mmCIF file of C-alpha atoms in Angstrom:
data_model
loop_
_atom_site.group_PDB
_atom_site.id
_atom_site.type_symbol
_atom_site.label_atom_id
_atom_site.label_comp_id
_atom_site.label_asym_id
_atom_site.label_seq_id
_atom_site.Cartn_x
_atom_site.Cartn_y
_atom_site.Cartn_z
ATOM 1 C CA UNK A 2 69.294 60.015 74.116
ATOM 2 C CA UNK A 3 72.007 62.622 74.499
ATOM 3 C CA UNK A 4 72.738 62.139 70.739
ATOM 4 C CA UNK A 5 69.211 62.581 69.878
ATOM 5 C CA UNK A 6 68.866 65.836 71.999
ATOM 6 C CA UNK A 7 72.101 67.325 70.196
ATOM 7 C CA UNK A 8 70.850 66.417 66.584
ATOM 8 C CA UNK A 9 68.519 69.164 65.168
ATOM 9 C CA UNK A 10 67.303 66.870 62.321
ATOM 10 C CA UNK A 11 66.282 63.946 64.163
ATOM 11 C CA UNK A 12 64.426 66.626 66.543
ATOM 12 C CA UNK A 13 62.858 68.142 63.544
ATOM 13 C CA UNK A 14 61.333 64.496 62.543
ATOM 14 C CA UNK A 15 60.140 64.095 66.380
ATOM 15 C CA UNK A 16 58.394 67.535 66.230
ATOM 16 C CA UNK A 17 56.646 66.612 62.882
ATOM 17 C CA UNK A 18 55.287 63.285 64.337
ATOM 18 C CA UNK A 19 54.242 64.960 67.428
ATOM 19 C CA UNK A 20 52.499 67.933 65.601
ATOM 20 C CA UNK A 21 50.864 65.414 63.061
ATOM 21 C CA UNK A 22 47.945 64.772 65.216
ATOM 22 C CA UNK A 23 47.151 68.453 66.158
ATOM 23 C CA UNK A 24 45.074 69.523 63.220
ATOM 24 C CA UNK A 25 43.293 65.941 63.003
ATOM 25 C CA UNK A 26 42.120 66.406 66.602
ATOM 26 C CA UNK A 27 41.412 70.123 65.856
ATOM 27 C CA UNK A 28 39.110 69.095 62.833
ATOM 28 C CA UNK A 29 37.705 66.027 64.443
ATOM 29 C CA UNK A 30 36.576 68.093 67.706
ATOM 30 C CA UNK A 31 35.516 71.135 65.841
ATOM 31 C CA UNK A 32 31.773 70.316 66.232
ATOM 32 C CA UNK A 33 32.124 69.352 69.788
ATOM 33 C CA UNK A 34 34.805 71.694 71.440
ATOM 34 C CA UNK A 35 35.021 75.549 71.212
ATOM 35 C CA UNK A 36 38.245 76.491 69.651
ATOM 36 C CA UNK A 37 39.567 78.847 72.478
ATOM 37 C CA UNK A 38 38.030 76.325 74.911
ATOM 38 C CA UNK A 39 40.232 73.392 73.240
ATOM 39 C CA UNK A 40 43.362 75.732 73.394
ATOM 40 C CA UNK A 41 42.775 76.700 77.049
ATOM 41 C CA UNK A 42 42.367 73.182 78.363
ATOM 42 C CA UNK A 43 45.275 71.911 76.036
ATOM 43 C CA UNK A 44 47.686 74.400 77.999
ATOM 44 C CA UNK A 45 45.953 74.032 81.249
ATOM 45 C CA UNK A 46 46.917 70.323 80.923
ATOM 46 C CA UNK A 47 50.410 71.285 80.062
ATOM 47 C CA UNK A 48 51.285 73.565 82.833
ATOM 48 C CA UNK A 49 51.760 71.143 85.615
ATOM 49 C CA UNK A 50 53.821 68.956 83.370
ATOM 50 C CA UNK A 51 56.263 71.616 82.633
ATOM 51 C CA UNK A 52 56.447 72.806 86.378
ATOM 52 C CA UNK A 53 57.380 69.495 87.443
ATOM 53 C CA UNK A 54 60.071 69.168 84.368
ATOM 54 C CA UNK A 55 61.347 72.788 85.087
ATOM 55 C CA UNK A 56 61.273 72.625 89.071
ATOM 56 C CA UNK A 57 64.916 72.025 89.531
ATOM 57 C CA UNK A 58 65.848 74.943 87.588
ATOM 58 C CA UNK A 59 63.021 77.502 88.250
ATOM 59 C CA UNK A 60 64.293 79.211 91.265
ATOM 60 C CA UNK A 61 67.537 80.086 89.396
ATOM 61 C CA UNK A 62 65.702 80.862 86.012
ATOM 62 C CA UNK A 63 62.799 82.771 87.141
ATOM 63 C CA UNK A 64 64.557 86.369 87.884
ATOM 64 C CA UNK A 65 66.301 85.899 84.592
ATOM 65 C CA UNK A 66 62.745 85.254 82.985
ATOM 66 C CA UNK A 67 61.228 88.356 84.792
ATOM 67 C CA UNK A 68 64.367 90.429 83.555
ATOM 68 C CA UNK A 69 63.522 89.499 79.795
ATOM 69 C CA UNK A 70 59.854 89.559 80.667
ATOM 70 C CA UNK A 71 59.228 91.411 77.315
ATOM 71 C CA UNK A 72 60.354 88.872 74.827
ATOM 72 C CA UNK A 73 58.835 85.951 76.858
ATOM 73 C CA UNK A 74 55.522 87.715 76.948
ATOM 74 C CA UNK A 75 55.799 88.152 73.073
ATOM 75 C CA UNK A 76 56.732 84.488 72.719
ATOM 76 C CA UNK A 77 53.644 83.729 74.714
ATOM 77 C CA UNK A 78 51.356 85.821 72.951
ATOM 78 C CA UNK A 79 52.396 84.293 69.347
ATOM 79 C CA UNK A 80 52.570 80.563 70.288
ATOM 80 C CA UNK A 81 50.166 79.973 73.146
ATOM 81 C CA UNK A 82 47.540 82.803 72.877
ATOM 82 C CA UNK A 83 47.331 83.230 69.179
ATOM 83 C CA UNK A 84 48.594 80.253 67.393
ATOM 84 C CA UNK A 85 46.638 77.291 68.563
ATOM 85 C CA UNK A 86 43.479 79.233 69.007
ATOM 86 C CA UNK A 87 43.483 80.501 65.532
ATOM 87 C CA UNK A 88 44.462 77.057 64.312
ATOM 88 C CA UNK A 89 41.243 75.525 65.998
ATOM 89 C CA UNK A 90 39.063 78.281 64.885
ATOM 90 C CA UNK A 91 39.993 78.041 61.301
ATOM 91 C CA UNK A 92 39.449 74.178 61.462
ATOM 92 C CA UNK A 93 35.884 74.969 62.361
ATOM 93 C CA UNK A 94 35.273 75.977 58.632
ATOM 94 C CA UNK A 95 38.399 75.347 56.307
ATOM 95 C CA UNK A 96 39.310 71.858 54.888
ATOM 96 C CA UNK A 97 42.174 69.822 55.524
ATOM 97 C CA UNK A 98 43.665 70.372 52.101
ATOM 98 C CA UNK A 99 43.545 74.289 52.544
ATOM 99 C CA UNK A 100 44.927 73.851 56.175
ATOM 100 C CA UNK A 101 47.988 71.731 55.044
ATOM 101 C CA UNK A 102 48.587 74.206 51.979
ATOM 102 C CA UNK A 103 48.573 77.304 53.996
ATOM 103 C CA UNK A 104 50.776 75.893 56.753
ATOM 104 C CA UNK A 105 53.696 74.927 54.120
ATOM 105 C CA UNK A 106 53.808 78.549 53.583
ATOM 106 C CA UNK A 107 55.376 79.035 57.042
ATOM 107 C CA UNK A 108 58.956 78.413 56.074
ATOM 108 C CA UNK A 109 58.923 81.054 53.345
ATOM 109 C CA UNK A 110 57.377 83.569 56.019
ATOM 110 C CA UNK A 111 60.126 82.595 58.318
ATOM 111 C CA UNK A 112 62.794 83.446 55.725
ATOM 112 C CA UNK A 113 61.114 86.581 54.989
ATOM 113 C CA UNK A 114 60.752 87.855 58.618
ATOM 114 C CA UNK A 115 64.182 86.673 59.229
ATOM 115 C CA UNK A 116 65.481 88.919 56.373
ATOM 116 C CA UNK A 117 63.323 92.010 57.307
ATOM 117 C CA UNK A 118 64.472 91.775 61.177
ATOM 118 C CA UNK A 119 68.055 90.383 60.950
ATOM 119 C CA UNK A 120 68.958 90.607 57.244
ATOM 120 C CA UNK A 121 69.515 86.911 57.284
ATOM 121 C CA UNK A 122 69.881 85.803 53.417
ATOM 122 C CA UNK A 123 69.468 82.353 51.699
ATOM 123 C CA UNK A 124 71.881 81.058 49.036
ATOM 124 C CA UNK A 125 70.618 80.108 45.555
ATOM 125 C CA UNK A 126 70.772 76.473 46.621
ATOM 126 C CA UNK A 127 68.607 76.968 49.656
ATOM 127 C CA UNK A 128 66.007 78.656 47.564
ATOM 128 C CA UNK A 129 65.868 75.691 45.279
ATOM 129 C CA UNK A 130 65.384 73.264 48.355
ATOM 130 C CA UNK A 131 62.492 75.433 49.568
ATOM 131 C CA UNK A 132 60.938 75.564 45.970
ATOM 132 C CA UNK A 133 61.429 71.497 45.767
ATOM 133 C CA UNK A 134 60.020 70.876 49.251
ATOM 134 C CA UNK A 135 57.065 73.339 48.839
ATOM 135 C CA UNK A 136 56.175 71.391 45.147
ATOM 136 C CA UNK A 137 56.409 68.107 47.416
ATOM 137 C CA UNK A 138 53.967 69.328 49.700
ATOM 138 C CA UNK A 139 51.712 70.588 47.077
ATOM 139 C CA UNK A 140 51.905 67.201 45.260
ATOM 140 C CA UNK A 141 50.410 65.502 48.543
ATOM 141 C CA UNK A 142 47.984 68.129 49.007
ATOM 142 C CA UNK A 143 46.816 67.933 45.471
ATOM 143 C CA UNK A 144 47.001 64.102 45.343
ATOM 144 C CA UNK A 145 48.964 64.355 42.163
ATOM 145 C CA UNK A 146 46.065 66.236 40.502
ATOM 146 C CA UNK A 147 46.621 69.904 39.664
ATOM 147 C CA UNK A 148 42.752 70.500 39.455
ATOM 148 C CA UNK A 149 42.502 70.085 43.103
ATOM 149 C CA UNK A 150 44.462 73.026 43.592
ATOM 150 C CA UNK A 151 42.576 74.801 40.935
ATOM 151 C CA UNK A 152 39.400 74.076 42.788
ATOM 152 C CA UNK A 153 40.666 75.648 46.079
ATOM 153 C CA UNK A 154 38.500 78.512 47.378
ATOM 154 C CA UNK A 155 39.709 80.530 50.582
ATOM 155 C CA UNK A 156 37.128 81.078 53.050
ATOM 156 C CA UNK A 157 37.426 82.752 56.497
ATOM 157 C CA UNK A 158 38.853 79.538 58.090
ATOM 158 C CA UNK A 159 41.853 79.843 55.821
ATOM 159 C CA UNK A 160 42.651 83.537 56.926
ATOM 160 C CA UNK A 161 42.529 82.198 60.554
ATOM 161 C CA UNK A 162 44.963 79.382 59.567
ATOM 162 C CA UNK A 163 47.117 82.027 57.667
ATOM 163 C CA UNK A 164 47.284 84.379 60.474
ATOM 164 C CA UNK A 165 48.213 81.501 62.807
ATOM 165 C CA UNK A 166 50.802 80.710 60.474
ATOM 166 C CA UNK A 167 52.238 84.173 60.597
ATOM 167 C CA UNK A 168 52.163 84.150 64.108
ATOM 168 C CA UNK A 169 54.337 80.676 64.476
ATOM 169 C CA UNK A 170 56.711 82.041 61.833
ATOM 170 C CA UNK A 171 57.356 85.210 64.001
ATOM 171 C CA UNK A 172 57.583 82.923 67.150
ATOM 172 C CA UNK A 173 60.321 81.142 65.571
ATOM 173 C CA UNK A 174 62.375 83.995 64.272
ATOM 174 C CA UNK A 175 62.167 85.537 67.911
ATOM 175 C CA UNK A 176 63.008 82.609 69.530
ATOM 176 C CA UNK A 177 66.600 83.061 68.840
ATOM 177 C CA UNK A 178 66.434 86.111 71.358
ATOM 178 C CA UNK A 179 65.101 83.925 74.479
ATOM 179 C CA UNK A 180 66.721 84.434 77.538
ATOM 180 C CA UNK A 181 69.325 81.825 78.538
ATOM 181 C CA UNK A 182 67.570 79.534 80.770
ATOM 182 C CA UNK A 183 66.719 75.939 81.015
ATOM 183 C CA UNK A 184 64.415 75.076 78.022
ATOM 184 C CA UNK A 185 61.737 73.681 80.428
ATOM 185 C CA UNK A 186 61.875 76.849 82.498
ATOM 186 C CA UNK A 187 61.243 79.071 79.416
ATOM 187 C CA UNK A 188 58.433 76.872 78.314
ATOM 188 C CA UNK A 189 56.738 76.971 81.787
ATOM 189 C CA UNK A 190 56.993 80.681 81.692
ATOM 190 C CA UNK A 191 55.771 80.909 78.254
ATOM 191 C CA UNK A 192 52.802 78.907 78.934
ATOM 192 C CA UNK A 193 51.810 80.498 82.078
ATOM 193 C CA UNK A 194 52.002 84.071 80.520
ATOM 194 C CA UNK A 195 50.074 82.942 77.429
ATOM 195 C CA UNK A 196 47.312 81.260 79.688
ATOM 196 C CA UNK A 197 46.958 84.208 81.613
ATOM 197 C CA UNK A 198 46.208 86.124 78.544
ATOM 198 C CA UNK A 199 43.951 83.540 77.207
ATOM 199 C CA UNK A 200 41.718 83.200 80.102
ATOM 200 C CA UNK A 201 39.704 86.176 79.593
ATOM 201 C CA UNK A 202 38.775 85.041 76.133
ATOM 202 C CA UNK A 203 37.917 81.415 77.482
ATOM 203 C CA UNK A 204 35.711 83.095 80.055
ATOM 204 C CA UNK A 205 34.002 85.102 77.331
ATOM 205 C CA UNK A 206 33.676 82.164 74.973
ATOM 206 C CA UNK A 207 32.208 79.930 77.616
ATOM 207 C CA UNK A 208 29.562 82.679 78.795
ATOM 208 C CA UNK A 209 28.573 83.911 75.386
ATOM 209 C CA UNK A 210 29.149 80.775 72.956
ATOM 210 C CA UNK A 211 29.575 77.280 74.639
ATOM 211 C CA UNK A 212 31.366 75.643 77.529
ATOM 212 C CA UNK A 213 33.861 73.154 76.994
ATOM 213 C CA UNK A 214 32.075 69.685 77.239
ATOM 214 C CA UNK A 215 33.308 66.944 79.301
ATOM 215 C CA UNK A 216 33.466 63.829 77.598
ATOM 216 C CA UNK A 217 35.844 60.833 77.008
ATOM 217 C CA UNK A 218 36.312 62.433 73.445
ATOM 218 C CA UNK A 219 37.333 65.555 74.485
ATOM 219 C CA UNK A 220 39.577 64.447 77.406
ATOM 220 C CA UNK A 221 41.451 62.101 75.049
ATOM 221 C CA UNK A 222 41.905 64.668 72.658
ATOM 222 C CA UNK A 223 43.153 67.230 75.176
ATOM 223 C CA UNK A 224 45.485 64.791 76.710
ATOM 224 C CA UNK A 225 47.127 64.091 73.504
ATOM 225 C CA UNK A 226 47.535 67.779 72.616
ATOM 226 C CA UNK A 227 48.844 68.526 76.113
ATOM 227 C CA UNK A 228 51.503 65.827 76.271
ATOM 228 C CA UNK A 229 52.415 65.093 72.703
ATOM 229 C CA UNK A 230 51.888 68.205 70.550
ATOM 230 C CA UNK A 231 52.680 70.491 73.562
ATOM 231 C CA UNK A 232 55.331 69.196 75.787
ATOM 232 C CA UNK A 233 57.080 66.790 73.471
ATOM 233 C CA UNK A 234 56.610 68.930 70.278
ATOM 234 C CA UNK A 235 57.724 72.170 71.843
ATOM 235 C CA UNK A 236 60.695 70.831 73.701
ATOM 236 C CA UNK A 237 61.886 69.175 70.265
ATOM 237 C CA UNK A 238 61.079 72.123 68.334
ATOM 238 C CA UNK A 239 62.683 74.689 70.477
ATOM 239 C CA UNK A 240 65.806 72.797 70.620
ATOM 240 C CA UNK A 241 65.832 72.349 66.577
ATOM 241 C CA UNK A 242 65.678 76.093 66.344
ATOM 242 C CA UNK A 243 68.654 76.341 68.921
ATOM 243 C CA UNK A 244 70.729 73.949 67.176
ATOM 244 C CA UNK A 245 69.736 74.675 63.546
ATOM 245 C CA UNK A 246 68.481 78.071 63.428
ATOM 246 C CA UNK A 247 65.058 79.445 62.526
ATOM 247 C CA UNK A 248 65.083 79.078 58.585
ATOM 248 C CA UNK A 249 65.998 75.278 58.850
ATOM 249 C CA UNK A 250 63.741 74.522 61.796
ATOM 250 C CA UNK A 251 60.939 76.025 59.550
ATOM 251 C CA UNK A 252 61.423 72.874 57.224
ATOM 252 C CA UNK A 253 59.607 70.973 59.940
ATOM 253 C CA UNK A 254 56.309 72.163 58.214
ATOM 254 C CA UNK A 255 57.175 70.169 54.897
ATOM 255 C CA UNK A 256 57.552 67.083 57.062
ATOM 256 C CA UNK A 257 54.060 66.959 58.595
ATOM 257 C CA UNK A 258 52.282 65.959 55.158
ATOM 258 C CA UNK A 259 54.444 63.106 54.989
ATOM 259 C CA UNK A 260 53.631 61.641 58.601
ATOM 260 C CA UNK A 261 49.997 62.542 57.901
ATOM 261 C CA UNK A 262 49.991 60.274 55.081
ATOM 262 C CA UNK A 263 51.930 57.422 56.872
ATOM 263 C CA UNK A 264 49.393 57.723 59.893
ATOM 264 C CA UNK A 265 46.521 57.774 57.349
ATOM 265 C CA UNK A 266 47.964 54.016 55.872
ATOM 266 C CA UNK A 267 48.543 52.631 59.392
ATOM 267 C CA UNK A 268 45.399 53.886 61.238
ATOM 268 C CA UNK A 269 42.889 54.563 58.255
ATOM 269 C CA UNK A 270 43.921 51.559 55.841
ATOM 270 C CA UNK A 271 44.751 54.085 52.825
ATOM 271 C CA UNK A 272 47.160 53.281 50.260
ATOM 272 C CA UNK A 273 50.429 54.728 49.120
ATOM 273 C CA UNK A 274 50.152 56.096 45.492
ATOM 274 C CA UNK A 275 52.873 56.919 43.290
ATOM 275 C CA UNK A 276 52.371 60.802 44.014
ATOM 276 C CA UNK A 277 53.185 60.053 47.549
ATOM 277 C CA UNK A 278 56.494 58.619 46.576
ATOM 278 C CA UNK A 279 57.223 61.593 44.161
ATOM 279 C CA UNK A 280 56.231 63.972 46.919
ATOM 280 C CA UNK A 281 58.514 62.164 49.568
ATOM 281 C CA UNK A 282 61.600 62.272 47.129
ATOM 282 C CA UNK A 283 60.757 66.228 46.569
ATOM 283 C CA UNK A 284 60.393 66.909 50.132
ATOM 284 C CA UNK A 285 63.519 65.044 51.364
ATOM 285 C CA UNK A 286 65.487 66.326 48.470
ATOM 286 C CA UNK A 287 64.460 69.990 49.301
ATOM 287 C CA UNK A 288 65.107 69.732 52.852
ATOM 288 C CA UNK A 289 68.491 68.229 52.220
ATOM 289 C CA UNK A 290 69.334 71.204 49.913
ATOM 290 C CA UNK A 291 68.002 73.735 52.254
ATOM 291 C CA UNK A 292 70.033 72.390 55.059
ATOM 292 C CA UNK A 293 73.332 73.149 53.397
ATOM 293 C CA UNK A 294 73.512 76.797 54.855
ATOM 294 C CA UNK A 295 75.177 78.434 57.762
ATOM 295 C CA UNK A 296 72.739 79.459 60.405
ATOM 296 C CA UNK A 297 72.581 82.914 61.944
ATOM 297 C CA UNK A 298 74.865 83.584 65.184
ATOM 298 C CA UNK A 299 72.780 84.983 67.880
#
């Protein structure tokens, strides 16, 4: 277990697997669960889990967190308050194809923000890797047919997804400036701050639009989002950023379509096509090239 926690590339895969069902559930529940309500109850289910995990460290870490409250609050706004609410809102009107396409822009945005804020640079080899991985993702999204990409039309849902993607990219870059506390303490504080900010919007949505329905479908979806897409994914992703740096951690976005395809085969009985094989080779090759750089020292 210790070797896994110290291997950023294994954790990158764990993150991608844990996140692979997030958009599927968000899209599947879009006509049942309101977007802010889904985000609110996801984090409400996560809070007690993080509290239990961080309890042995919280007394020591809480004064440090309060001292660095500005960066913790910023991380909370970007990841808890904005990102998931925007994703779920976008999935009410956009297609899965557009959603995957827009999310693959995240590593490029991370590199751009890193350059603007910290003057981080990429080597030509890393640039080739990013392009290869991006082309591989497009191959999966387009199902090997360029006409699919040509037919894409942006709607308001796409702009919600793009805004969420930009928020997560900034979160990833700023994560390098987090206070030096235990990972679970930071995540508990982040979720707590973000949930406090999200609560007024949830109340507004409940009163003016639609309350969260209590059904087996919504309970099951929230349970997955709280445990797998939140606790497991965030711990793995934050550790990936710590080990590999923001730019390399952003490559996680390119792994999501791969696992999405695999789960479609296992759970839905879909078939692996030639374009899946080509795309897999491009993404793995691109990630390997992009990983051959030094990370920024923080």
